[in-house]
Tab-separated table of C-alpha atoms in Angstrom:
chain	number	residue	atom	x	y	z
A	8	UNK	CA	0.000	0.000	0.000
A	9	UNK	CA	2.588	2.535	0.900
A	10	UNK	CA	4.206	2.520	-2.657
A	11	UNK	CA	1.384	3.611	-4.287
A	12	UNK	CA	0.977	6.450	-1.639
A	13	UNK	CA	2.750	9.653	-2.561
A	14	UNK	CA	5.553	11.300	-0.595
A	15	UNK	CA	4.289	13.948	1.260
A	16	UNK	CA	2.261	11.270	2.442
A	17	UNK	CA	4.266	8.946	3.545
A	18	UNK	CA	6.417	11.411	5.724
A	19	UNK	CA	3.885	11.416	7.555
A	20	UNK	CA	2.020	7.843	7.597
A	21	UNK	CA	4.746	5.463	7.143
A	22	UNK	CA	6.755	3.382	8.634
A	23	UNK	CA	4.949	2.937	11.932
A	24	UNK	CA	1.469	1.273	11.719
A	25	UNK	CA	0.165	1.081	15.221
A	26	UNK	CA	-2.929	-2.240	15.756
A	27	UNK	CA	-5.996	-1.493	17.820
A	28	UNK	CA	-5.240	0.608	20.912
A	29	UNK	CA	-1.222	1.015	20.157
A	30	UNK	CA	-0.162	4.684	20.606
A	31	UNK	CA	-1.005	6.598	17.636
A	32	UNK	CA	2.792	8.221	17.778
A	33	UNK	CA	5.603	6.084	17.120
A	34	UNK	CA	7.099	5.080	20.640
A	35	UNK	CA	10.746	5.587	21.881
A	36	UNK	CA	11.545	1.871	22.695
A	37	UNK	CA	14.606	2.930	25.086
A	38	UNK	CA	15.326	-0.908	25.696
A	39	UNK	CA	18.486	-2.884	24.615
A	40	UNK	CA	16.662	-6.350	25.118
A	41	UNK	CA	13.351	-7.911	24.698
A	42	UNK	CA	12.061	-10.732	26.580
A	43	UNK	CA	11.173	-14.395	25.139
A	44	UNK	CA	9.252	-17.095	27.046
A	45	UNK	CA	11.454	-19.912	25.514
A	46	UNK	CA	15.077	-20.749	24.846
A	47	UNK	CA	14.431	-22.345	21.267
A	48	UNK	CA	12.445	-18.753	20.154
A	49	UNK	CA	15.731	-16.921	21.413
A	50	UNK	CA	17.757	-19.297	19.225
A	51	UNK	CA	15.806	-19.044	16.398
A	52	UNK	CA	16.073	-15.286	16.033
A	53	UNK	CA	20.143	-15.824	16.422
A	54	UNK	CA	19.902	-18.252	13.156
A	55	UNK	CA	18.025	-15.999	11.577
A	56	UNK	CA	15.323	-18.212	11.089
A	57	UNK	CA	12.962	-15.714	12.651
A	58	UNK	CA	12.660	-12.070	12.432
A	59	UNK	CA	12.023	-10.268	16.045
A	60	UNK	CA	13.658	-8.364	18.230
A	61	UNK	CA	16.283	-9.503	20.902
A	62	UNK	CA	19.106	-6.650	21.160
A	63	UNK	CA	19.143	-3.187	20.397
A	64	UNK	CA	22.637	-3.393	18.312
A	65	UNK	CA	20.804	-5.633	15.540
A	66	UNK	CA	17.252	-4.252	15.882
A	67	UNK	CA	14.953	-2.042	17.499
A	68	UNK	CA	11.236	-1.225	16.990
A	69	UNK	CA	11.654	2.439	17.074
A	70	UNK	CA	14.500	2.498	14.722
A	71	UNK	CA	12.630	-0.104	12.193
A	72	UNK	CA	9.688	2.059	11.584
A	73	UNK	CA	11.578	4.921	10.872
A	74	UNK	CA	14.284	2.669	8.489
A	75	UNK	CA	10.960	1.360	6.863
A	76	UNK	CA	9.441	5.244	6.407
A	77	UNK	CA	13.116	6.372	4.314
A	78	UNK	CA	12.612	3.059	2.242
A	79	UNK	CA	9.358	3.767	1.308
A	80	UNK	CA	10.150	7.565	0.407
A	81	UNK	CA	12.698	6.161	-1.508
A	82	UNK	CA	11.239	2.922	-3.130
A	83	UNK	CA	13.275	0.761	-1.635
A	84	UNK	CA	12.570	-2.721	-0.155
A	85	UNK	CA	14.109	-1.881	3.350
A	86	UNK	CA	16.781	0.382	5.291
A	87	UNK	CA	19.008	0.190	8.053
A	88	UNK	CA	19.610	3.101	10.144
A	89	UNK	CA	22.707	4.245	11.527
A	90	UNK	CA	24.479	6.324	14.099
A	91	UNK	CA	25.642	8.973	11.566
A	92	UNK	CA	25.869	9.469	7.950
A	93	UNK	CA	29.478	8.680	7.817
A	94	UNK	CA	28.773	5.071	9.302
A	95	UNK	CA	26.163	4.724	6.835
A	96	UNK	CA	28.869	5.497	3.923
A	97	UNK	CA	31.052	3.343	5.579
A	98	UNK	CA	28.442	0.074	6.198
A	99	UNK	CA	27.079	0.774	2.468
A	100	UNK	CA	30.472	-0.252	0.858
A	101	UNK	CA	32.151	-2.164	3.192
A	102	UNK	CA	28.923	-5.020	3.057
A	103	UNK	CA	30.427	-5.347	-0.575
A	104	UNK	CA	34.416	-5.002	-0.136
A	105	UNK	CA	36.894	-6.843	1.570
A	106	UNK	CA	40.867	-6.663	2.190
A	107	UNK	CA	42.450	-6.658	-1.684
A	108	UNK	CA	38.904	-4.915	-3.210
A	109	UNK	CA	38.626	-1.593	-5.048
A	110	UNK	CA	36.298	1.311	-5.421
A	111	UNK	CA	35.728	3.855	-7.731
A	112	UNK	CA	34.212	6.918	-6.231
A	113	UNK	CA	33.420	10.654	-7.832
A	114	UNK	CA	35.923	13.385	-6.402
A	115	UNK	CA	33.282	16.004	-5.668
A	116	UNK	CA	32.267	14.539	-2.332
A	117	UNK	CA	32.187	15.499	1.027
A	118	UNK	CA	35.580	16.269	2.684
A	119	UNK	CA	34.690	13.417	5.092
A	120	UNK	CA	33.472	11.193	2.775
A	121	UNK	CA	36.629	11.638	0.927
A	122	UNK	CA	39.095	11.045	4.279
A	123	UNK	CA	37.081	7.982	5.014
A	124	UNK	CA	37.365	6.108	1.592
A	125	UNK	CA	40.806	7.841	0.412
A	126	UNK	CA	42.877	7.501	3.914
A	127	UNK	CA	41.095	5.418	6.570
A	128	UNK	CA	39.133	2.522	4.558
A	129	UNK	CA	42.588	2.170	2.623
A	130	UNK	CA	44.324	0.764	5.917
A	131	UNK	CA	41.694	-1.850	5.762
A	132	UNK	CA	42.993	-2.953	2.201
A	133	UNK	CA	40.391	-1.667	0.227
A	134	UNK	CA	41.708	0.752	-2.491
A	135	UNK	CA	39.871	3.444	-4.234
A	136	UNK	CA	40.317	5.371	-7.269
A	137	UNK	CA	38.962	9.084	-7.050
A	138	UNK	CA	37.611	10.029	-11.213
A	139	UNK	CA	36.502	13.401	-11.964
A	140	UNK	CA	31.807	12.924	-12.358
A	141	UNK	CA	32.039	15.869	-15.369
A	142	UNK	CA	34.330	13.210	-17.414
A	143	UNK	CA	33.492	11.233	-20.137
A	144	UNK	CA	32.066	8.162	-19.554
A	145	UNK	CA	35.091	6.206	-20.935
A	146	UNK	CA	37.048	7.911	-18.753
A	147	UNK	CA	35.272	6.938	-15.864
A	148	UNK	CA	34.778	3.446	-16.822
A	149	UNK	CA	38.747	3.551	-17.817
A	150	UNK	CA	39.195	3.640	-13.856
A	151	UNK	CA	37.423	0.337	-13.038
A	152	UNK	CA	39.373	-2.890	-12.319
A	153	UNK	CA	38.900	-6.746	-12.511
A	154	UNK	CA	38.387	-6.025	-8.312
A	155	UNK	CA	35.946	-3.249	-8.305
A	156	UNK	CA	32.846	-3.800	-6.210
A	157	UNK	CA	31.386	-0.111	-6.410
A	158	UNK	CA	30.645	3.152	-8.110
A	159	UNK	CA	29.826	5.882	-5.481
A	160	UNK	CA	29.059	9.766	-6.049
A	161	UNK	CA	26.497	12.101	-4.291
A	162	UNK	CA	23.329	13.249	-5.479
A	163	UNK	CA	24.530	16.629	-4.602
A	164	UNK	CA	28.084	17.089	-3.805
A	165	UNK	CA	29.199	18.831	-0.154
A	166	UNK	CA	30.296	21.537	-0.630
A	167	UNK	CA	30.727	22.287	-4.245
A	168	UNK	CA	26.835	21.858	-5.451
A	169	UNK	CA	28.294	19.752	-8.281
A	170	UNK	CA	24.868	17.531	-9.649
A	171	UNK	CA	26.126	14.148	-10.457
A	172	UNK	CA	24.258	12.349	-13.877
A	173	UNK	CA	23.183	9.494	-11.872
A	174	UNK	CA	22.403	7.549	-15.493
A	175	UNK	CA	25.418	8.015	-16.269
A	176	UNK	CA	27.060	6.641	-13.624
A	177	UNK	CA	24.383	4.001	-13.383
A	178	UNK	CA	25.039	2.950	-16.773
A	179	UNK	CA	28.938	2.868	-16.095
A	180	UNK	CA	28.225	0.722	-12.878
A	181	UNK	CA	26.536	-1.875	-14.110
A	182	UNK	CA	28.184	-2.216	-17.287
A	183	UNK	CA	31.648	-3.286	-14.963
A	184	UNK	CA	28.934	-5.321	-12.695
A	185	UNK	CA	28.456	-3.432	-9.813
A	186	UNK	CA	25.684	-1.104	-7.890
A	187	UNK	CA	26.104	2.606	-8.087
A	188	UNK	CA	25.938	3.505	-4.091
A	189	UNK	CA	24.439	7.633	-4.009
A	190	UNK	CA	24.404	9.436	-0.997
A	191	UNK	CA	20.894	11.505	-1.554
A	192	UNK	CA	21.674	13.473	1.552
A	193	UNK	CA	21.321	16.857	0.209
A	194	UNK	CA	18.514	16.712	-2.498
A	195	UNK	CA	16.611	14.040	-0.363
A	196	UNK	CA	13.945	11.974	-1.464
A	197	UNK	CA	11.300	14.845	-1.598
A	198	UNK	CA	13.497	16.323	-4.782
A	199	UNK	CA	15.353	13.275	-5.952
A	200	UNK	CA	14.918	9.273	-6.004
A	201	UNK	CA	18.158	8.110	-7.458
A	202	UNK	CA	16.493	4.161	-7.509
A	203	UNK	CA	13.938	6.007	-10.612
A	204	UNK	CA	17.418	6.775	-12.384
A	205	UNK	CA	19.321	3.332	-11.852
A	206	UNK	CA	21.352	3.694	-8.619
A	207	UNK	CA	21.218	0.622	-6.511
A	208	UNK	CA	21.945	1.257	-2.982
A	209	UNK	CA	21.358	5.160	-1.352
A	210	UNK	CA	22.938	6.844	1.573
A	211	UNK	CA	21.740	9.617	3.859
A	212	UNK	CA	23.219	11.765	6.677
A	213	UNK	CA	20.051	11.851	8.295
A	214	UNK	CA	21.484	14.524	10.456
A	215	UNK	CA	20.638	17.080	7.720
A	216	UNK	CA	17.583	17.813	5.956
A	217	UNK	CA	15.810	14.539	7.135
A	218	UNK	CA	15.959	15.481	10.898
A	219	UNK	CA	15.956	19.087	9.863
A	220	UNK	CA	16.529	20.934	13.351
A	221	UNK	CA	20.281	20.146	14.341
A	222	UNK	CA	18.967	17.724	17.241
A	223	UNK	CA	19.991	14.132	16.171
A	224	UNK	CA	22.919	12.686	14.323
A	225	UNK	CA	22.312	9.372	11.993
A	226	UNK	CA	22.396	7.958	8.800
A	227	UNK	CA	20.730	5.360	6.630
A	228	UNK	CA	21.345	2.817	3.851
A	229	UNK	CA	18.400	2.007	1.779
A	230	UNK	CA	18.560	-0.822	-1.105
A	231	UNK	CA	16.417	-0.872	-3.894
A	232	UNK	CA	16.281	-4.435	-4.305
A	233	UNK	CA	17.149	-4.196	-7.622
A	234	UNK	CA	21.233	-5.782	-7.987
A	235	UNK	CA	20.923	-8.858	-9.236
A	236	UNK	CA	23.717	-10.302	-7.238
A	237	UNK	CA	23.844	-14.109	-8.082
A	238	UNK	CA	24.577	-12.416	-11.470
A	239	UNK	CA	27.821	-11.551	-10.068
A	240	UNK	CA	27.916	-13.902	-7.198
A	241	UNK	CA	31.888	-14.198	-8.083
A	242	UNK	CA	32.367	-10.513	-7.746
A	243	UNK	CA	30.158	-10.316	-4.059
A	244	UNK	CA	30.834	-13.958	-2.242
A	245	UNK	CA	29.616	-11.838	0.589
A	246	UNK	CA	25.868	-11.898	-0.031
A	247	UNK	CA	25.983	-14.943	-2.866
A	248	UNK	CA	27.830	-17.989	-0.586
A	249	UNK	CA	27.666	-19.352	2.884
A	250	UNK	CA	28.408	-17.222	6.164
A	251	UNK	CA	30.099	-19.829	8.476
A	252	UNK	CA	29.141	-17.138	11.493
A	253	UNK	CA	25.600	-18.218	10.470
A	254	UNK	CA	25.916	-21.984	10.483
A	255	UNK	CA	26.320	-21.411	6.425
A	256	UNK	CA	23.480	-19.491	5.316
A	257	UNK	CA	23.958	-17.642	2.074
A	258	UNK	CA	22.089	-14.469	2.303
A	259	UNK	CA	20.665	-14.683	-1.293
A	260	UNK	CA	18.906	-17.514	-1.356
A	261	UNK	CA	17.725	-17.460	2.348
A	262	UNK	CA	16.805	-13.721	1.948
A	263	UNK	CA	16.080	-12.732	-1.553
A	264	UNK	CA	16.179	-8.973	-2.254
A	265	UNK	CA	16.073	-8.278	1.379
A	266	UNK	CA	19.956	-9.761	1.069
A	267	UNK	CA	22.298	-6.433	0.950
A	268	UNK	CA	20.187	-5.451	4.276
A	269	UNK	CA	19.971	-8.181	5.536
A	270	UNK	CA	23.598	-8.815	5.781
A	271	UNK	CA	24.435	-5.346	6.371
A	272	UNK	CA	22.228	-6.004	10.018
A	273	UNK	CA	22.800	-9.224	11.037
A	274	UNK	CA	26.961	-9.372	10.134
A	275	UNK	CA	28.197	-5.965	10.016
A	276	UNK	CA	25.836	-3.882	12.754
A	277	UNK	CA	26.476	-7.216	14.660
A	278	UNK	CA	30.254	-7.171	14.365
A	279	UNK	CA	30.799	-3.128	14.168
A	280	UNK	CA	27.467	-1.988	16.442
A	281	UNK	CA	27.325	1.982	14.515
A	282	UNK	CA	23.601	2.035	15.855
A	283	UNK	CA	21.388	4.866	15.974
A	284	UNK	CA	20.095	5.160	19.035
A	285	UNK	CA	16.159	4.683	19.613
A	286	UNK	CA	15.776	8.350	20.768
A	287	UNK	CA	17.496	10.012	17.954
A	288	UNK	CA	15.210	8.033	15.735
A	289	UNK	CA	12.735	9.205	17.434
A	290	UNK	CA	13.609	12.677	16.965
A	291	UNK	CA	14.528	12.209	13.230
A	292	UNK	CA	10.766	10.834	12.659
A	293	UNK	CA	9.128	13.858	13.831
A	294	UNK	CA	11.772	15.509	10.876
A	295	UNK	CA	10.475	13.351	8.645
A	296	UNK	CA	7.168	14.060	8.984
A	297	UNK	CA	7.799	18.091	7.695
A	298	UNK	CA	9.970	17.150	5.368
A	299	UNK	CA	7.796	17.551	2.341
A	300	UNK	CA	7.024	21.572	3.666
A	301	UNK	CA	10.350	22.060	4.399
A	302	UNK	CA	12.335	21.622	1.491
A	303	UNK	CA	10.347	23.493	-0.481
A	304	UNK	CA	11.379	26.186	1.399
A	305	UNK	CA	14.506	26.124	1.697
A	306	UNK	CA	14.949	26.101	-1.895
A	307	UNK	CA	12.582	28.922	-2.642
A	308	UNK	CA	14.726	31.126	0.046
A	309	UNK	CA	18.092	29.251	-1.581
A	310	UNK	CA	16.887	30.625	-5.086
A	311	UNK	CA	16.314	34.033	-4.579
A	312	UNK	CA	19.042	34.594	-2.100
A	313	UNK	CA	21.363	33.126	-5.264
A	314	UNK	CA	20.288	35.006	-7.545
A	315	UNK	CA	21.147	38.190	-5.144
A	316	UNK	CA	24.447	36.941	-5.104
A	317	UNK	CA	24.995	36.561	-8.736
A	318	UNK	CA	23.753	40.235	-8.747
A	319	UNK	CA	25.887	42.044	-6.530
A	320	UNK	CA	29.722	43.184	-7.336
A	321	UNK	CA	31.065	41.967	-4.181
A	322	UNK	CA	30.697	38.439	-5.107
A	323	UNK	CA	33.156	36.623	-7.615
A	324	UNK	CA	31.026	33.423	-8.301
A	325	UNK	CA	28.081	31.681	-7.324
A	326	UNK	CA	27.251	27.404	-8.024
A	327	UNK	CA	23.365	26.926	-7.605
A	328	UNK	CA	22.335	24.564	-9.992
A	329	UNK	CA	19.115	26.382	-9.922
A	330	UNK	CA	20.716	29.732	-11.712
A	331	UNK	CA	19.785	29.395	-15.175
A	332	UNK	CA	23.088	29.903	-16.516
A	333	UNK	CA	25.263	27.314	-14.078
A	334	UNK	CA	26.941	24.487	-15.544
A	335	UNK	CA	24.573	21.589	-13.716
A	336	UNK	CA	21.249	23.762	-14.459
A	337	UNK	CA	20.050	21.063	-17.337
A	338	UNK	CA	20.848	18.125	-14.974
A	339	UNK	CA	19.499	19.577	-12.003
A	340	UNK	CA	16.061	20.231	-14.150
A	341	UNK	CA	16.476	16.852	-15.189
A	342	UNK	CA	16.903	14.897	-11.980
A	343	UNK	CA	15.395	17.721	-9.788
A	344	UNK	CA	12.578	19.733	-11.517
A	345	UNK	CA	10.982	21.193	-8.171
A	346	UNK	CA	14.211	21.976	-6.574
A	347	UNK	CA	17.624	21.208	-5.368
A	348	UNK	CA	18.095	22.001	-1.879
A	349	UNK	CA	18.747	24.979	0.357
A	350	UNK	CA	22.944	25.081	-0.035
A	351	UNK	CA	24.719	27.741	-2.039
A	352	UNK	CA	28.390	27.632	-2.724
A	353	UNK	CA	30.041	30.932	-3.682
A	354	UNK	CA	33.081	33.137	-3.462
A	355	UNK	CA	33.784	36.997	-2.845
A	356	UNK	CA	35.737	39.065	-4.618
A	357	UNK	CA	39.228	39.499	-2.528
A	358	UNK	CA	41.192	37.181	-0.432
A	359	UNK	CA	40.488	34.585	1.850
A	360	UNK	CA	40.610	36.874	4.996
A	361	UNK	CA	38.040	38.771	3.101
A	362	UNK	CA	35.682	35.678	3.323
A	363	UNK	CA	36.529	35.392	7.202
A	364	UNK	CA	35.989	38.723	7.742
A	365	UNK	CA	32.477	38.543	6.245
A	366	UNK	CA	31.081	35.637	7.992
A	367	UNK	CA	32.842	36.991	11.054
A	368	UNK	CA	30.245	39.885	10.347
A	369	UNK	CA	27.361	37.570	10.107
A	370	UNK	CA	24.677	38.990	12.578
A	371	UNK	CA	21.698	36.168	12.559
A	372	UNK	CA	23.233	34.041	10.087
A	373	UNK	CA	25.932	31.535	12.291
A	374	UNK	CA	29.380	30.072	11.560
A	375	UNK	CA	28.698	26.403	12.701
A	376	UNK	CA	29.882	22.900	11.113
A	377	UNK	CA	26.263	22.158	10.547
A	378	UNK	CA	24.564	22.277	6.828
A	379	UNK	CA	21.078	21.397	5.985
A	380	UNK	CA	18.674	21.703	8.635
A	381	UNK	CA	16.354	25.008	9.738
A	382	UNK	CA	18.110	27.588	10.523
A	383	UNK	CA	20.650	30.003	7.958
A	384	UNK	CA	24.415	29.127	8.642
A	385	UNK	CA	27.774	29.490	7.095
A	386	UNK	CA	31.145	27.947	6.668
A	387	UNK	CA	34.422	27.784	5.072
A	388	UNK	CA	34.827	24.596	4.078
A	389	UNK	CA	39.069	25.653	3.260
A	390	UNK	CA	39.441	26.460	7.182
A	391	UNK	CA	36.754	23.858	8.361
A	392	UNK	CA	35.341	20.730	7.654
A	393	UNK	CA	38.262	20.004	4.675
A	394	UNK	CA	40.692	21.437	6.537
A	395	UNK	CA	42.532	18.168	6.501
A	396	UNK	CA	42.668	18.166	2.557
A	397	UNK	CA	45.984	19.794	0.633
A	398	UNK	CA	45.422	22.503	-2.209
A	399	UNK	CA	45.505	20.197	-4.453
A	400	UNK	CA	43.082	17.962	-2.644
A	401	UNK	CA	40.728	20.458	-2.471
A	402	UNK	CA	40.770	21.040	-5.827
A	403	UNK	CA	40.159	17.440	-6.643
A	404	UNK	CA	37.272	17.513	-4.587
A	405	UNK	CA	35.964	20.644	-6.362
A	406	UNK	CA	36.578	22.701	-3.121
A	407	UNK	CA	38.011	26.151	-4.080
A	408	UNK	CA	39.814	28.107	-1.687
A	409	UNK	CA	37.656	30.586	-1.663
A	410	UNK	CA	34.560	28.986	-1.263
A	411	UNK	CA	31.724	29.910	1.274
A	412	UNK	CA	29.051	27.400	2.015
A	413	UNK	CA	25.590	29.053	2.808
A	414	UNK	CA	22.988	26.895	3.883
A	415	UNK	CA	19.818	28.679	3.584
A	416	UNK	CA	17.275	28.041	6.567
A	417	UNK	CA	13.406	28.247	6.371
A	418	UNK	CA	13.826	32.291	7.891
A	419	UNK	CA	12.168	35.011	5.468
A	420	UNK	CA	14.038	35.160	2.737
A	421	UNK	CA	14.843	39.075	3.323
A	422	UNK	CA	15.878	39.040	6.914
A	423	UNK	CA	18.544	36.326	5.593
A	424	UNK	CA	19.067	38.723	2.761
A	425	UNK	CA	19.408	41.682	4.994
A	426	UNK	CA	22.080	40.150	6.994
A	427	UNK	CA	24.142	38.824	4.174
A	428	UNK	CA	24.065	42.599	2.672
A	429	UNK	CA	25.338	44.092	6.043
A	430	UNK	CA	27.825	41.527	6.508
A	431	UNK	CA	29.354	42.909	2.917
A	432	UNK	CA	29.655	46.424	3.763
């Protein structure tokens, strides 16, 4: 039923469906175990033979009504939240890789994102090859390797605004044999469903937009069901042969297209424990349910505070793929026709210092680490959050050294305006 509902429905009606006389609100179940009458039920929910609930760090009821609301917003057959968006990036490819595997992952991501798969999940023996999303597909596909178990990019990138052509990379991916993994973070289901285009597996920080208030940090991997893994059971012997910690069940045949999650629950959350915890979920389904208002919104106020940027003489550049003349406008129109989302990268006119000194100005609009969620703030991603990047990383990553990130709130557009103008002299 809830597929053929639409989504500003289901932010609001999915995921939790409570039976005769069950709390109308989803509940906070703030309990890491669940009692059983009998030792052979227990044991059967350890095999797997069952589904139910026996420890927080696998499953929790809270937490599976809000995994099941994201899946259904983004037509997915299930989700599996997790404590932050960065453990979801992580959990999303490393349920495919292994020691001696390789990845091939668009540059314009997330300075994080970037650290995690270029320096940290490299110790693990997974390598990764960073290609440029704007190059040709042959170029792209030039970067793949008998190993390769993955094609990842973002939706949107952080900070740069870059739109990825999730065909394209779709296309690429599966013509090598493996899913294309997008993190949807910024554009969020509401303006973009990368499963509609061909990606296979999705991301989220649900810390941004999807929470939308700055209260909860999480993240989510949805799967749309749709890799045919047995296809390329020699590429992923992860999902297509048996798990010896499972008494040899082979998550494919036992599970179907509930596999990828499946595993990603039962071995990995297991193992590595990056839960969310049952109040945060809490907290991000009340986001959820204003998400459909919101983002409209934001990029309304995002719009027309870009296009007073791109007006005024102070300011060098501006990258919001809703501006008629940027470079992504046709593929944002494409993938996104009502909207992007609320962030605006741009540069002033000057030096960096100049750029310091004008947020430094900043009156209601804040310098914080934050992006996406209510309220107007600012950052330089440079001195910040890719701090830990060289020039020339940052350039890779489509970071200039000038670049401001503005994440415009839900605030009247000309009070946000107002402040920007002031803060320019």
């Amino acid at each position: 039923m809830t597929n053929k509902l639409k989504p500003e429905t289901l932010c609001v009606q999915a995921g939790w469906q409570p039976k005769n006389g069950e709390p109308r609100v989803l509940p906070i179940y703030q309990s890491t175990t669940f009692k059983y009458d009998t030792s052979e039920q227990m044991a059967k929910l350890f095999d797997l033979e069952e589904s139910g609930y026996f420890y927080t760090r696998l499953q929790n009821p809270t937490n599976d009504a809000v995994a099941a609301k994201i899946a259904a917003l983004e037509g997915g057959v299930a989700a599996m939240l997790t404590s932050s968006g960065q453990a979801a990036n992580f959990y999303a490819l490393f349920n495919l890789c292994e020691a001696g595997d390789h990845l091939v992952c668009s540059s314009t991501i997330y300075g994080g994102t970037f650290n995690l798969f270029g320096v940290t999940v490299k110790k693990l023996g997974i390598d990764v090859t960073f290609v440029d999303p704007d190059a040709p597909g042959e170029e792209i596909s030039a970067a793949f390797r008998p190993n390769t178990k993955a094609l990842f990019g973002e939706t949107l990138s952080n900070p740069g605004m870059n739109v990825l052509d999730i065909e394209k990379f779709a296309r690429i991916a599966h013509s090598h044999g493996v899913p294309l993994i997008v993190d949807n973070t910024f554009a969020t289901p509401i303006n973009c469903r990368p499963f509609e285009w061909g990606a296979d597996i999705v991301t989220h920080s649900t810390t941004k937009y999807m929470d939308g208030h700055a209260t909860s940090v999480g993240g989510a991997v949805v799967d749309s069901g749709n890799f045919d893994w047995d296809a390329h059971a020699d590429k992923f012997p992860g999902l297509t042969t048996p798990d010896e910690s499972y008494h040899g069940l082979t998550y494919t045949k036992a599970f179907g297209r509930m596999a990828y999650i499946t595993k990603a629950t039962a071995q990995l959350m297991r193992d590595l424990g990056s839960i969310q915890s049952p109040m945060n979920a809490f907290l991000l389904n009340l986001g959820l349910e204003t998400l459909h208002l919101r983002m409209p919104r934001h990029c309304q106020n995002a719009q027309q505070v870009a296009e007073w940027l791109e007006a005024n003489e102070k300011v060098a550049w501006v990258n919001y793929p809703g501006l008629k003349g940027n470079k992504y406008y046709e593929l944002a129109q494409k993938y996104m026709p009502n909207g992007t989302c609320g962030v605006i990268a741009f540069g002033l006119k000057g030096t960096r210092e100049d750029a310091i000194r004008f947020m430094d100005r900043l009156k209601m609009i804040c310098i914080v680490t934050h992006v996406a969620d209510a309220r107007t703030c600012v950052l330089h991603p440079a001195s910040h959050t890719h701090r830990q990047l060289t020039d020339e990383q940052l350039i890779e990553a489509g970071v200039a050294p000038d670049l401001i990130r503005l994440s415009v709130g839900i605030e009247n557009v000309n009070d946000i305006i107002g402040d920007i103008e002031q803060a320019l002299g």
